[in-house]
Amino acid sequence: MTEDDIYRTSTQYRLWSFTPETLASLRATTNAAAAAGVKDAYHSPKWDDAPGEGHGAPQVDVDCLTVEEEQKIIGYYCLQTLELVDFCEYPTKVKVRREYCCNGVARILTVLSCSQATAVQYLKRFYLTNSPMTYHPKGIMPTAVYMAMKSEDNFHYVKTFAAQLPKITTEDILAPEFLLTQGLRFTFDVRHPFNGLEGGFMELLAIANGKGQGGPLVNKTPKEVREEMMAISPVPGSGKATNAKDLVLRIQKAHAIAKELLKTSALLTDAYFLYTPSQIWLSTLMLADEALARFYIDSKLPAMSEMKLKLLATLERCAEMLRESPIAHPDKEEKKELKRIDKKLVQCQNPRKMDLVGINEAQKRDPDRNGGDGLDESVAAKRKLERQKSMKESDDLFGPAIPDRKT
């Protein structure tokens, strides 16, 4: 079984990989359903039964967000998610271990924490089938961070986490937890490209020190591969490498740039939905040092092979997406546009879904209440009958409840 076969069994490939067309269609469907729900809520006489909401909503036409506006505001809150983790002072680099380079010199290999990246992907996955007009990202974001920390084995007590956030209670974090879990389709595994980048970095260093070799389809000795690395065109503005030290410095510089792209553009675009982790990290390496990336691919695949040509075309498309990411570093005009959309979102928020804590408490008190979890009456009634049947069967099995004895 190859690495590709293993990846195709993952939930990320089976449930969260799309073509550009299917991704756009899914988002359009979500937006249309949310807009219809908002308009129905504002024009329904029963809208004021929502928990925690006032009464007497004005009967006005609602200007809902477009699909493009939704994606901009989701991107903004993904960026806020990264800043939230930084605000809580959770380290980006949380695991340090001592390794030995191929030349025998001890070095520190820092392994990136995936908590930030996982939290962003949870938010992006949730809003594929849910709209910001239904659930405001501000209420989902802390829960996504908390769940990501648990998933990535970076657990913190919810009280400790909530204490670090102003105006946030433990109830605010826990109330949307099951809702977010449903939106994630009960899948918490996120395959990131960070490990792939670190593996490629170590392979390139081994080649630079004369101890690496080509792939199984390329029959070359370590010396031949190193000589080819020495012959690749230099980075613009720098001279050609003449020794192993020059090669190592070039590789380290490319690694640092690629790693930064993985922490920004790769997270804030649709790269995770459209490309595999290996394609993503190779694309960041191409953006950091195209000649070095092409050399790495040449060392793995035969020249002019069909697989190689197909891979290069895919990497170029992915690199173009990462290069043109506007939300990674929003300028003044983009920030102004985001503020406008955020204000518009306040005006088109579904009033039935604003108070997530109230909805959660109402659902605990009466899980069959229509609107408590968005279930249709028929579905809620069916579940109620199933629970009653289950309770009756348990009584039949263990006998009736023992009455209290009065003394």
CSV table of C-alpha atoms in Angstrom, one decimal:
chain,number,residue,atom,x,y,z
A,1,MET,CA,0.0,0.0,0.0
A,2,THR,CA,1.4,3.4,-1.0
A,3,GLU,CA,1.2,6.7,0.8
A,4,ASP,CA,-1.5,7.8,-1.7
A,5,ASP,CA,-3.6,4.7,-0.9
A,6,ILE,CA,-3.3,5.5,2.9
A,7,TYR,CA,-4.3,9.1,2.4
A,8,ARG,CA,-7.3,8.1,0.3
A,9,THR,CA,-8.7,6.2,3.3
A,10,SER,CA,-8.6,9.3,5.5
A,11,THR,CA,-11.7,11.4,6.3
A,12,GLN,CA,-9.9,14.4,5.0
A,13,TYR,CA,-9.8,12.9,1.5
A,14,ARG,CA,-13.3,11.2,1.6
A,15,LEU,CA,-15.3,14.1,3.2
A,16,TRP,CA,-13.3,17.3,2.9
A,17,SER,CA,-11.7,17.2,-0.6
A,18,PHE,CA,-13.5,18.9,-3.4
A,19,THR,CA,-13.2,20.2,-6.9
A,20,PRO,CA,-13.5,23.9,-7.4
A,21,GLU,CA,-16.9,23.5,-8.9
A,22,THR,CA,-18.3,21.3,-6.2
A,23,LEU,CA,-16.9,23.6,-3.5
A,24,ALA,CA,-18.5,26.6,-5.1
A,25,SER,CA,-21.8,24.8,-5.5
A,26,LEU,CA,-21.8,23.7,-1.8
A,27,ARG,CA,-21.2,27.3,-0.6
A,28,ALA,CA,-23.9,28.7,-2.9
A,29,THR,CA,-26.4,26.1,-1.5
A,30,THR,CA,-25.5,26.9,2.1
A,31,ASN,CA,-25.8,30.7,1.4
A,32,ALA,CA,-29.2,30.3,-0.2
A,33,ALA,CA,-30.6,28.1,2.6
A,34,ALA,CA,-29.3,30.5,5.3
A,35,ALA,CA,-30.7,33.5,3.6
A,36,ALA,CA,-34.1,31.8,3.3
A,37,GLY,CA,-33.9,31.0,7.0
A,38,VAL,CA,-33.1,34.5,8.0
A,39,LYS,CA,-36.0,36.0,6.0
A,40,ASP,CA,-38.4,33.4,7.4
A,41,ALA,CA,-37.3,34.1,10.9
A,42,TYR,CA,-37.8,37.9,10.5
A,43,HIS,CA,-41.2,37.5,8.9
A,44,SER,CA,-42.5,34.6,11.1
A,45,PRO,CA,-44.8,35.5,14.0
A,46,LYS,CA,-43.0,32.8,16.0
A,47,TRP,CA,-39.5,34.2,15.7
A,48,ASP,CA,-39.6,35.8,19.1
A,49,ASP,CA,-39.9,32.5,20.8
A,50,ALA,CA,-36.2,32.0,20.3
A,51,PRO,CA,-34.4,31.6,23.6
A,52,GLY,CA,-32.9,34.8,25.0
A,53,GLU,CA,-34.4,37.1,22.3
A,54,GLY,CA,-36.8,40.0,22.6
A,55,HIS,CA,-40.2,40.4,21.1
A,56,GLY,CA,-41.6,42.3,18.2
A,57,ALA,CA,-39.1,42.2,15.4
A,58,PRO,CA,-39.7,44.7,12.7
A,59,GLN,CA,-41.2,43.3,9.5
A,60,VAL,CA,-38.6,44.5,7.1
A,61,ASP,CA,-36.7,43.1,4.0
A,62,VAL,CA,-33.4,41.7,5.0
A,63,ASP,CA,-30.3,42.4,2.9
A,64,CYS,CA,-28.4,39.1,3.3
A,65,LEU,CA,-24.8,38.4,2.7
A,66,THR,CA,-23.7,37.1,-0.7
A,67,VAL,CA,-21.4,34.1,-1.1
A,68,GLU,CA,-18.4,36.3,-1.7
A,69,GLU,CA,-19.1,38.4,1.4
A,70,GLU,CA,-19.5,35.3,3.4
A,71,GLN,CA,-16.1,34.0,2.3
A,72,LYS,CA,-14.5,37.3,3.1
A,73,ILE,CA,-15.9,37.4,6.6
A,74,ILE,CA,-15.0,33.8,7.3
A,75,GLY,CA,-11.5,34.5,6.1
A,76,TYR,CA,-11.3,37.4,8.5
A,77,TYR,CA,-12.3,35.3,11.4
A,78,CYS,CA,-9.9,32.6,10.4
A,79,LEU,CA,-7.2,35.3,10.7
A,80,GLN,CA,-8.7,36.3,14.1
A,81,THR,CA,-8.4,32.6,15.2
A,82,LEU,CA,-4.7,32.8,14.6
A,83,GLU,CA,-4.5,36.0,16.6
A,84,LEU,CA,-6.6,34.5,19.4
A,85,VAL,CA,-4.1,31.7,19.9
A,86,ASP,CA,-1.3,34.2,19.9
A,87,PHE,CA,-3.2,36.3,22.4
A,88,CYS,CA,-3.6,33.3,24.7
A,89,GLU,CA,0.2,32.9,24.5
A,90,TYR,CA,0.0,29.3,23.3
A,91,PRO,CA,3.4,28.8,21.6
A,92,THR,CA,3.5,28.1,17.9
A,93,LYS,CA,6.5,25.9,18.5
A,94,VAL,CA,5.6,23.6,21.4
A,95,LYS,CA,7.8,20.7,21.0
A,96,VAL,CA,11.6,20.8,20.7
A,97,ARG,CA,13.8,17.8,20.5
A,98,ARG,CA,17.5,17.3,19.8
A,99,GLU,CA,18.5,15.6,16.6
A,100,TYR,CA,21.8,15.0,14.8
A,101,CYS,CA,22.4,16.2,11.3
A,102,CYS,CA,24.0,14.1,8.7
A,103,ASN,CA,27.3,15.7,9.4
A,104,GLY,CA,27.1,14.6,13.1
A,105,VAL,CA,26.6,18.1,14.4
A,106,ALA,CA,23.8,18.4,17.0
A,107,ARG,CA,21.0,20.7,16.1
A,108,ILE,CA,17.6,21.7,17.4
A,109,LEU,CA,14.6,20.6,15.3
A,110,THR,CA,11.5,22.5,16.1
A,111,VAL,CA,8.3,20.8,15.3
A,112,LEU,CA,5.3,23.1,14.7
A,113,SER,CA,2.2,22.9,16.7
A,114,CYS,CA,-0.8,22.1,14.6
A,115,SER,CA,-3.3,23.6,17.1
A,116,GLN,CA,-3.6,26.9,15.3
A,117,ALA,CA,-3.9,25.3,11.9
A,118,THR,CA,-6.5,22.7,13.1
A,119,ALA,CA,-8.6,25.5,14.7
A,120,VAL,CA,-8.7,27.4,11.4
A,121,GLN,CA,-9.6,24.3,9.4
A,122,TYR,CA,-12.4,23.4,11.9
A,123,LEU,CA,-13.8,26.9,11.3
A,124,LYS,CA,-13.5,26.6,7.5
A,125,ARG,CA,-15.1,23.1,7.5
A,126,PHE,CA,-18.0,24.2,9.7
A,127,TYR,CA,-18.9,27.1,7.4
A,128,LEU,CA,-19.1,24.9,4.4
A,129,THR,CA,-22.5,23.7,5.5
A,130,ASN,CA,-23.3,26.5,7.9
A,131,SER,CA,-23.5,30.2,7.2
A,132,PRO,CA,-22.2,33.2,9.3
A,133,MET,CA,-25.8,34.5,9.0
A,134,THR,CA,-27.0,31.5,11.0
A,135,TYR,CA,-24.1,31.2,13.5
A,136,HIS,CA,-21.8,34.2,13.9
A,137,PRO,CA,-18.2,33.2,13.7
A,138,LYS,CA,-17.4,35.2,16.9
A,139,GLY,CA,-19.4,32.6,18.8
A,140,ILE,CA,-17.9,29.6,17.1
A,141,MET,CA,-14.3,30.7,17.0
A,142,PRO,CA,-13.3,30.1,20.7
A,143,THR,CA,-14.9,26.7,20.6
A,144,ALA,CA,-13.0,25.8,17.5
A,145,VAL,CA,-9.7,26.7,19.2
A,146,TYR,CA,-10.7,24.8,22.3
A,147,MET,CA,-11.6,21.6,20.4
A,148,ALA,CA,-8.4,21.9,18.2
A,149,MET,CA,-6.2,22.0,21.3
A,150,LYS,CA,-7.9,18.8,22.6
A,151,SER,CA,-7.5,17.1,19.2
A,152,GLU,CA,-3.9,18.0,18.9
A,153,ASP,CA,-3.0,16.8,22.4
A,154,ASN,CA,-2.5,20.3,23.7
A,155,PHE,CA,-5.3,20.2,26.3
A,156,HIS,CA,-6.2,23.0,28.6
A,157,TYR,CA,-9.1,23.1,31.1
A,158,VAL,CA,-12.0,25.0,29.8
A,159,LYS,CA,-12.0,27.3,32.8
A,160,THR,CA,-8.4,28.1,32.3
A,161,PHE,CA,-9.0,28.8,28.6
A,162,ALA,CA,-12.1,31.0,29.2
A,163,ALA,CA,-10.3,33.0,31.9
A,164,GLN,CA,-7.8,34.2,29.3
A,165,LEU,CA,-10.6,35.6,27.0
A,166,PRO,CA,-12.3,38.8,27.9
A,167,LYS,CA,-16.1,38.6,28.2
A,168,ILE,CA,-16.1,34.9,27.5
A,169,THR,CA,-17.5,32.3,29.9
A,170,THR,CA,-17.1,28.5,30.0
A,171,GLU,CA,-20.8,28.3,28.8
A,172,ASP,CA,-19.9,30.4,25.7
A,173,ILE,CA,-17.2,27.8,24.8
A,174,LEU,CA,-19.1,24.6,25.6
A,175,ALA,CA,-22.6,25.6,24.2
A,176,PRO,CA,-21.6,25.3,20.5
A,177,GLU,CA,-19.3,22.3,21.0
A,178,PHE,CA,-21.8,19.7,19.8
A,179,LEU,CA,-23.0,22.0,17.1
A,180,LEU,CA,-19.5,22.4,15.8
A,181,THR,CA,-19.0,18.6,16.1
A,182,GLN,CA,-22.0,18.1,13.9
A,183,GLY,CA,-20.7,20.6,11.4
A,184,LEU,CA,-17.4,18.7,11.3
A,185,ARG,CA,-19.3,15.5,10.6
A,186,PHE,CA,-17.8,14.0,13.7
A,187,THR,CA,-14.3,14.0,12.1
A,188,PHE,CA,-11.5,15.7,14.0
A,189,ASP,CA,-8.5,14.5,12.1
A,190,VAL,CA,-6.8,17.2,10.0
A,191,ARG,CA,-3.8,16.2,7.8
A,192,HIS,CA,-1.4,19.1,7.7
A,193,PRO,CA,1.5,19.7,5.4
A,194,PHE,CA,4.0,20.7,8.2
A,195,ASN,CA,5.4,17.2,8.7
A,196,GLY,CA,5.9,16.8,4.9
A,197,LEU,CA,7.9,20.1,4.8
A,198,GLU,CA,10.1,19.0,7.6
A,199,GLY,CA,10.7,15.6,5.9
A,200,GLY,CA,11.6,17.3,2.6
A,201,PHE,CA,13.9,19.7,4.5
A,202,MET,CA,15.8,16.9,6.0
A,203,GLU,CA,16.1,15.0,2.7
A,204,LEU,CA,17.5,18.2,1.0
A,205,LEU,CA,20.0,18.6,3.8
A,206,ALA,CA,21.1,15.0,3.5
A,207,ILE,CA,21.7,15.5,-0.3
A,208,ALA,CA,23.6,18.7,0.4
A,209,ASN,CA,25.9,16.8,2.7
A,210,GLY,CA,26.4,14.0,0.2
A,211,LYS,CA,24.4,11.4,2.0
A,212,GLY,CA,21.1,11.6,0.2
A,213,GLN,CA,20.0,9.7,-2.8
A,214,GLY,CA,17.4,9.9,-5.6
A,215,GLY,CA,14.0,8.2,-5.5
A,216,PRO,CA,13.4,4.6,-6.5
A,217,LEU,CA,12.5,5.6,-10.0
A,218,VAL,CA,15.7,7.6,-10.4
A,219,ASN,CA,18.9,5.5,-10.4
A,220,LYS,CA,21.5,7.9,-9.2
A,221,THR,CA,24.2,7.8,-6.5
A,222,PRO,CA,24.4,10.3,-3.6
A,223,LYS,CA,27.4,11.9,-5.3
A,224,GLU,CA,25.5,12.4,-8.6
A,225,VAL,CA,22.5,13.9,-6.9
A,226,ARG,CA,24.7,16.3,-4.9
A,227,GLU,CA,26.5,17.4,-8.0
A,228,GLU,CA,23.1,18.1,-9.6
A,229,MET,CA,22.1,20.2,-6.6
A,230,MET,CA,25.3,22.2,-6.9
A,231,ALA,CA,24.5,22.9,-10.6
A,232,ILE,CA,20.9,24.3,-10.1
A,233,SER,CA,20.5,28.0,-10.9
A,234,PRO,CA,21.1,30.4,-8.0
A,235,VAL,CA,18.5,32.4,-6.2
A,236,PRO,CA,18.1,35.9,-7.8
A,237,GLY,CA,20.5,38.3,-5.9
A,238,SER,CA,22.8,35.6,-4.7
A,239,GLY,CA,25.8,33.7,-6.1
A,240,LYS,CA,26.0,30.1,-7.1
A,241,ALA,CA,26.7,27.5,-4.4
A,242,THR,CA,30.3,26.3,-4.3
A,243,ASN,CA,30.2,24.0,-1.2
A,244,ALA,CA,27.9,22.2,1.2
A,245,LYS,CA,27.7,25.2,3.5
A,246,ASP,CA,26.2,27.3,0.7
A,247,LEU,CA,23.7,24.6,-0.1
A,248,VAL,CA,22.6,24.3,3.5
A,249,LEU,CA,22.1,28.0,3.9
A,250,ARG,CA,20.0,28.1,0.7
A,251,ILE,CA,17.9,25.2,1.9
A,252,GLN,CA,17.4,26.7,5.3
A,253,LYS,CA,16.2,30.0,3.8
A,254,ALA,CA,13.7,28.3,1.5
A,255,HIS,CA,12.5,26.2,4.4
A,256,ALA,CA,11.8,29.3,6.5
A,257,ILE,CA,9.9,31.0,3.7
A,258,ALA,CA,7.8,27.9,3.0
A,259,LYS,CA,7.0,27.4,6.6
A,260,GLU,CA,5.7,30.9,6.9
A,261,LEU,CA,3.5,30.4,3.9
A,262,LEU,CA,2.1,27.2,5.5
A,263,LYS,CA,1.2,29.2,8.6
A,264,THR,CA,-0.6,31.9,6.6
A,265,SER,CA,-1.7,31.6,3.0
A,266,ALA,CA,-2.1,27.8,3.1
A,267,LEU,CA,-4.5,28.1,6.1
A,268,LEU,CA,-6.5,31.1,4.9
A,269,THR,CA,-7.2,29.9,1.3
A,270,ASP,CA,-9.0,26.8,0.0
A,271,ALA,CA,-5.8,24.9,-0.4
A,272,TYR,CA,-6.8,22.2,2.2
A,273,PHE,CA,-10.0,21.6,0.3
A,274,LEU,CA,-8.5,21.4,-3.2
A,275,TYR,CA,-5.0,19.9,-2.7
A,276,THR,CA,-3.3,17.2,-0.7
A,277,PRO,CA,-0.8,18.0,2.1
A,278,SER,CA,2.1,17.0,0.0
A,279,GLN,CA,1.0,19.1,-2.9
A,280,ILE,CA,0.6,22.1,-0.5
A,281,TRP,CA,4.1,21.9,1.0
A,282,LEU,CA,5.7,21.4,-2.4
A,283,SER,CA,3.9,24.4,-3.7
A,284,THR,CA,5.2,26.6,-0.8
A,285,LEU,CA,8.7,25.3,-1.6
A,286,MET,CA,8.2,26.4,-5.2
A,287,LEU,CA,7.2,29.8,-4.1
A,288,ALA,CA,10.2,30.0,-1.8
A,289,ASP,CA,12.8,28.6,-4.2
A,290,GLU,CA,11.4,27.3,-7.5
A,291,ALA,CA,14.8,25.9,-8.8
A,292,LEU,CA,15.3,24.0,-5.5
A,293,ALA,CA,11.7,22.6,-5.6
A,294,ARG,CA,12.1,21.4,-9.2
A,295,PHE,CA,15.4,19.8,-8.4
A,296,TYR,CA,13.7,17.9,-5.5
A,297,ILE,CA,11.0,16.7,-7.8
A,298,ASP,CA,13.6,15.7,-10.5
A,299,SER,CA,15.4,13.6,-7.9
A,300,LYS,CA,12.2,11.6,-7.3
A,301,LEU,CA,10.6,11.2,-10.7
A,302,PRO,CA,12.1,10.5,-14.2
A,303,ALA,CA,12.4,13.3,-16.6
A,304,MET,CA,9.3,14.0,-18.8
A,305,SER,CA,7.3,11.3,-17.1
A,306,GLU,CA,3.5,11.7,-17.3
A,307,MET,CA,3.2,11.7,-13.5
A,308,LYS,CA,5.8,14.4,-13.2
A,309,LEU,CA,4.2,16.7,-15.7
A,310,LYS,CA,0.8,16.3,-14.0
A,311,LEU,CA,2.3,17.0,-10.6
A,312,LEU,CA,4.0,20.2,-11.8
A,313,ALA,CA,0.8,21.5,-13.3
A,314,THR,CA,-1.0,20.8,-10.1
A,315,LEU,CA,1.7,22.5,-8.0
A,316,GLU,CA,1.6,25.6,-10.2
A,317,ARG,CA,-2.1,26.0,-9.7
A,318,CYS,CA,-1.7,25.6,-6.0
A,319,ALA,CA,1.2,28.0,-5.9
A,320,GLU,CA,-0.8,30.6,-7.8
A,321,MET,CA,-3.6,30.3,-5.2
A,322,LEU,CA,-1.2,30.8,-2.3
A,323,ARG,CA,0.5,33.7,-4.1
A,324,GLU,CA,-2.7,35.6,-4.7
A,325,SER,CA,-4.1,35.1,-1.2
A,326,PRO,CA,-5.6,38.6,-0.4
A,327,ILE,CA,-6.8,37.8,3.1
A,328,ALA,CA,-3.4,36.6,4.5
A,329,HIS,CA,-2.2,40.3,4.8
A,330,PRO,CA,-5.3,42.5,4.4
A,331,ASP,CA,-4.5,46.1,3.4
A,332,LYS,CA,-6.3,49.3,4.4
A,333,GLU,CA,-9.0,48.9,1.7
A,334,GLU,CA,-9.6,45.3,2.5
A,335,LYS,CA,-10.0,46.1,6.2
A,336,LYS,CA,-12.5,48.7,5.3
A,337,GLU,CA,-14.5,46.2,3.3
A,338,LEU,CA,-14.4,43.7,6.1
A,339,LYS,CA,-15.8,46.2,8.5
A,340,ARG,CA,-18.6,46.9,6.1
A,341,ILE,CA,-19.5,43.2,5.8
A,342,ASP,CA,-19.3,42.7,9.5
A,343,LYS,CA,-21.8,45.5,10.1
A,344,LYS,CA,-24.0,44.1,7.4
A,345,LEU,CA,-23.8,40.7,9.1
A,346,VAL,CA,-25.2,42.2,12.3
A,347,GLN,CA,-28.3,43.3,10.4
A,348,CYS,CA,-28.9,39.9,8.7
A,349,GLN,CA,-28.2,37.6,11.6
A,350,ASN,CA,-30.8,34.9,12.2
A,351,PRO,CA,-32.6,36.0,15.4
A,352,ARG,CA,-33.4,32.4,16.3
A,353,LYS,CA,-29.7,31.3,16.4
A,354,MET,CA,-28.1,34.3,18.1
A,355,ASP,CA,-28.1,33.0,21.7
A,356,LEU,CA,-26.2,29.7,21.5
A,357,VAL,CA,-26.0,29.4,25.3
A,358,GLY,CA,-29.8,29.9,25.5
A,359,ILE,CA,-30.4,27.4,22.7
A,360,ASN,CA,-28.2,24.9,24.4
A,361,GLU,CA,-29.9,25.3,27.7
A,362,ALA,CA,-33.4,25.0,26.1
A,363,GLN,CA,-32.3,21.9,24.3
A,364,LYS,CA,-31.2,20.3,27.6
A,365,ARG,CA,-34.5,21.1,29.2
A,366,ASP,CA,-36.7,20.0,26.3
A,367,PRO,CA,-34.8,18.3,23.5
A,368,ASP,CA,-37.9,17.9,21.4
A,369,ARG,CA,-38.7,21.6,21.3
A,370,ASN,CA,-38.9,22.7,17.7
A,371,GLY,CA,-36.3,25.2,17.1
A,372,GLY,CA,-34.1,24.1,20.0
A,373,ASP,CA,-31.8,22.3,17.6
A,374,GLY,CA,-33.3,23.2,14.3
A,375,LEU,CA,-35.2,19.8,13.9
A,376,ASP,CA,-38.4,19.5,12.0
A,377,GLU,CA,-41.4,18.6,14.1
A,378,SER,CA,-41.7,15.1,12.5
A,379,VAL,CA,-38.0,14.3,13.3
A,380,ALA,CA,-38.4,15.6,16.8
A,381,ALA,CA,-41.5,13.5,17.3
A,382,LYS,CA,-39.8,10.4,16.0
A,383,ARG,CA,-36.9,10.8,18.3
A,384,LYS,CA,-39.2,11.3,21.3
A,385,LEU,CA,-41.1,8.1,20.5
A,386,GLU,CA,-37.7,6.2,20.2
A,387,ARG,CA,-36.7,7.5,23.6
A,388,GLN,CA,-40.0,6.5,25.2
A,389,LYS,CA,-39.7,3.1,23.6
A,390,SER,CA,-36.2,2.7,24.9
A,391,MET,CA,-37.2,3.7,28.4
A,392,LYS,CA,-40.1,1.3,28.4
A,393,GLU,CA,-37.8,-1.6,27.3
A,394,SER,CA,-35.4,-0.8,30.1
A,395,ASP,CA,-38.3,-0.9,32.6
A,396,ASP,CA,-39.3,-4.3,31.3
A,397,LEU,CA,-35.8,-5.6,31.6
A,398,PHE,CA,-35.0,-4.3,35.1
A,399,GLY,CA,-38.5,-4.1,36.4
A,400,PRO,CA,-40.4,-1.0,37.6
A,401,ALA,CA,-38.7,1.7,39.6
A,402,ILE,CA,-38.5,1.0,43.4
A,403,PRO,CA,-40.9,3.2,45.2
A,404,ASP,CA,-39.6,5.4,48.0
A,405,ARG,CA,-40.2,3.9,51.5
A,406,LYS,CA,-41.7,6.3,53.9
A,407,THR,CA,-40.3,6.0,57.4
